[in-house]
Coordinates of N, CA and C in Angstrom, one line a residue:
X1263 N -9.9 -10.2 -17.3 CA -9.8 -8.8 -17.2 C -10.8 -8.2 -16.2
X1264 N -12.0 -8.8 -16.2 CA -13.1 -8.3 -15.3 C -12.7 -8.5 -13.9
X1265 N -12.0 -9.6 -13.6 CA -11.6 -9.9 -12.2 C -10.6 -8.9 -11.7
X1266 N -9.7 -8.4 -12.6 CA -8.7 -7.4 -12.3 C -9.4 -6.1 -11.9
X1267 N -10.4 -5.7 -12.7 CA -11.2 -4.5 -12.4 C -11.9 -4.6 -11.1
X1268 N -12.5 -5.8 -10.8 CA -13.1 -5.9 -9.5 C -12.1 -5.9 -8.3
X1269 N -11.0 -6.5 -8.5 CA -10.0 -6.4 -7.5 C -9.5 -4.9 -7.3
X1270 N -9.3 -4.2 -8.4 CA -8.9 -2.8 -8.3 C -9.9 -2.0 -7.5
X1271 N -11.2 -2.2 -7.8 CA -12.2 -1.4 -7.2 C -12.3 -1.8 -5.7
X1272 N -12.2 -3.0 -5.4 CA -12.1 -3.5 -4.0 C -10.9 -2.9 -3.2
X1273 N -9.8 -2.9 -3.9 CA -8.6 -2.3 -3.3 C -8.7 -0.9 -3.0
X1274 N -9.3 -0.1 -3.9 CA -9.5 1.3 -3.7 C -10.5 1.6 -2.6
X1275 N -11.5 0.8 -2.5 CA -12.5 0.9 -1.5 C -11.9 0.7 -0.1
X1276 N -11.0 -0.3 0.0 CA -10.3 -0.6 1.2 C -9.4 0.5 1.6
X1277 N -8.7 1.1 0.7 CA -7.7 2.1 1.0 C -8.5 3.4 1.4
X1278 N -9.7 3.6 0.9 CA -10.4 4.8 1.2 C -11.1 4.7 2.5
X1279 N -11.3 3.5 3.1 CA -12.0 3.4 4.4 C -11.1 3.8 5.5
X1280 N -11.8 4.2 6.6 CA -11.0 4.6 7.8 C -10.4 3.3 8.5
X1281 N -11.0 2.2 8.2 CA -10.5 0.9 8.9 C -9.1 0.6 8.3
X1282 N -8.7 1.1 7.2 CA -7.4 0.8 6.6 C -6.3 1.6 7.2
X1283 N -6.6 2.6 8.1 CA -5.5 3.3 8.7 C -4.7 2.4 9.7
X1284 N -3.4 2.7 9.8 CA -2.6 1.9 10.7 C -2.9 2.2 12.1
X1285 N -3.2 3.4 12.4 CA -3.6 3.8 13.8 C -4.3 5.1 13.8
X1286 N -5.0 5.4 14.8 CA -5.7 6.7 14.8 C -4.8 7.9 15.0
X1287 N -5.2 9.0 14.5 CA -4.3 10.2 14.7 C -3.8 10.7 13.3
X1288 N -3.3 11.9 13.4 CA -2.9 12.6 12.2 C -1.3 12.6 12.2
X1289 N -0.8 12.6 11.0 CA 0.7 12.8 10.8 C 1.0 14.2 10.5
X1290 N 0.1 15.1 10.6 CA 0.3 16.5 10.2 C 1.3 17.3 11.1
X1291 N 1.5 16.8 12.3 CA 2.4 17.5 13.2 C 3.8 17.1 13.0
X1292 N 4.1 16.1 12.2 CA 5.4 15.6 12.0 C 6.2 16.5 11.0
X1293 N 7.4 16.9 11.3 CA 8.1 17.7 10.4 C 9.5 17.2 10.1
X1294 N 10.2 17.6 9.1 CA 11.5 17.2 8.7 C 11.6 15.7 8.4
X1295 N 12.5 15.0 9.1 CA 12.6 13.6 8.8 C 11.7 12.7 9.7
X1296 N 11.0 13.3 10.6 CA 10.1 12.6 11.4 C 9.1 11.7 10.7
X1297 N 8.5 12.1 9.6 CA 7.6 11.2 8.9 C 8.3 9.9 8.4
X1298 N 9.5 10.1 7.9 CA 10.3 9.0 7.4 C 10.6 8.0 8.5
X1299 N 11.1 8.5 9.6 CA 11.5 7.6 10.7 C 10.2 7.0 11.3
X1300 N 9.1 7.7 11.4 CA 7.9 7.2 11.9 C 7.4 6.0 11.1
X1301 N 7.3 6.2 9.8 CA 6.8 5.1 8.9 C 7.7 3.9 8.8
X1302 N 9.0 4.1 9.0 CA 9.9 3.0 8.9 C 10.1 2.3 10.3
X1303 N 9.8 3.0 11.4 CA 9.9 2.4 12.7 C 8.6 1.8 13.2
X1304 N 7.5 2.2 12.7 CA 6.2 1.7 13.1 C 5.9 0.4 12.4
X1305 N 5.7 -0.7 13.1 CA 5.4 -2.0 12.4 C 4.2 -2.0 11.6
X1306 N 3.2 -1.2 12.0 CA 1.9 -1.2 11.3 C 2.1 -0.5 9.9
X1307 N 2.9 0.5 9.8 CA 3.2 1.2 8.6 C 4.1 0.3 7.7
X1308 N 5.1 -0.3 8.4 CA 6.1 -1.1 7.7 C 5.4 -2.3 7.0
X1309 N 4.5 -2.9 7.7 CA 3.7 -4.1 7.1 C 3.0 -3.6 5.9
X1310 N 2.3 -2.4 6.0 CA 1.6 -1.9 4.8 C 2.5 -1.6 3.6
X1311 N 3.7 -1.1 3.9 CA 4.6 -0.8 2.8 C 5.1 -2.1 2.2
X1312 N 5.4 -3.2 3.0 CA 5.8 -4.4 2.4 C 4.7 -5.1 1.6
X1313 N 3.5 -5.0 2.1 CA 2.4 -5.6 1.3 C 2.2 -4.8 0.0
X1314 N 2.3 -3.5 0.0 CA 2.1 -2.7 -1.2 C 3.3 -3.0 -2.2
X1315 N 4.5 -3.1 -1.7 CA 5.6 -3.4 -2.6 C 5.5 -4.8 -3.2
X1316 N 4.9 -5.7 -2.4 CA 4.7 -7.1 -2.9 C 3.7 -7.1 -4.0
X1317 N 2.6 -6.4 -3.8 CA 1.5 -6.3 -4.8 C 2.0 -5.7 -6.1
X1318 N 2.8 -4.6 -6.0 CA 3.3 -3.9 -7.2 C 4.3 -4.8 -7.9
X1319 N 5.2 -5.5 -7.2 CA 6.1 -6.4 -7.8 C 5.4 -7.6 -8.5
X1320 N 4.4 -8.1 -7.8 CA 3.6 -9.2 -8.4 C 2.9 -8.8 -9.7
X1321 N 2.3 -7.6 -9.7 CA 1.7 -7.1 -10.9 C 2.6 -6.9 -12.0
X1322 N 3.8 -6.3 -11.7 CA 4.8 -6.1 -12.7 C 5.3 -7.3 -13.3
X1323 N 5.6 -8.4 -12.5 CA 6.0 -9.7 -13.0 C 4.9 -10.3 -13.8
X1324 N 3.7 -10.3 -13.4 CA 2.6 -10.8 -14.2 C 2.5 -10.1 -15.5
X1325 N 2.6 -8.8 -15.5 CA 2.5 -8.0 -16.8 C 3.7 -8.4 -17.7
X1326 N 4.9 -8.5 -17.1 CA 6.1 -8.9 -18.0 C 6.0 -10.3 -18.6
X1327 N 5.4 -11.2 -17.8 CA 5.3 -12.6 -18.3 C 4.2 -12.7 -19.4
X1328 N 3.2 -11.8 -19.3 CA 2.2 -11.8 -20.4 C 2.8 -11.2 -21.7
X1329 N 3.9 -10.5 -21.6 CA 4.5 -9.9 -22.8 C 3.8 -8.7 -23.3
X1330 N 3.0 -8.0 -22.4 CA 2.3 -6.8 -22.9 C 3.1 -5.6 -22.5

């Protein structure tokens, strides 16, 4: 359980850092469907979404196998 807490803190620290951004610049000027198409068309954002989905799926499967 301690390792999970440490991984969680490390993950939050990584997400909070500027180095975790896919690219410089703001997405504030995007309107309508532009944010959706930008995130799905940009390989940097798409890789991040795939990694995030994999981590969430892995944690859900781990939790289900533990029976909790």
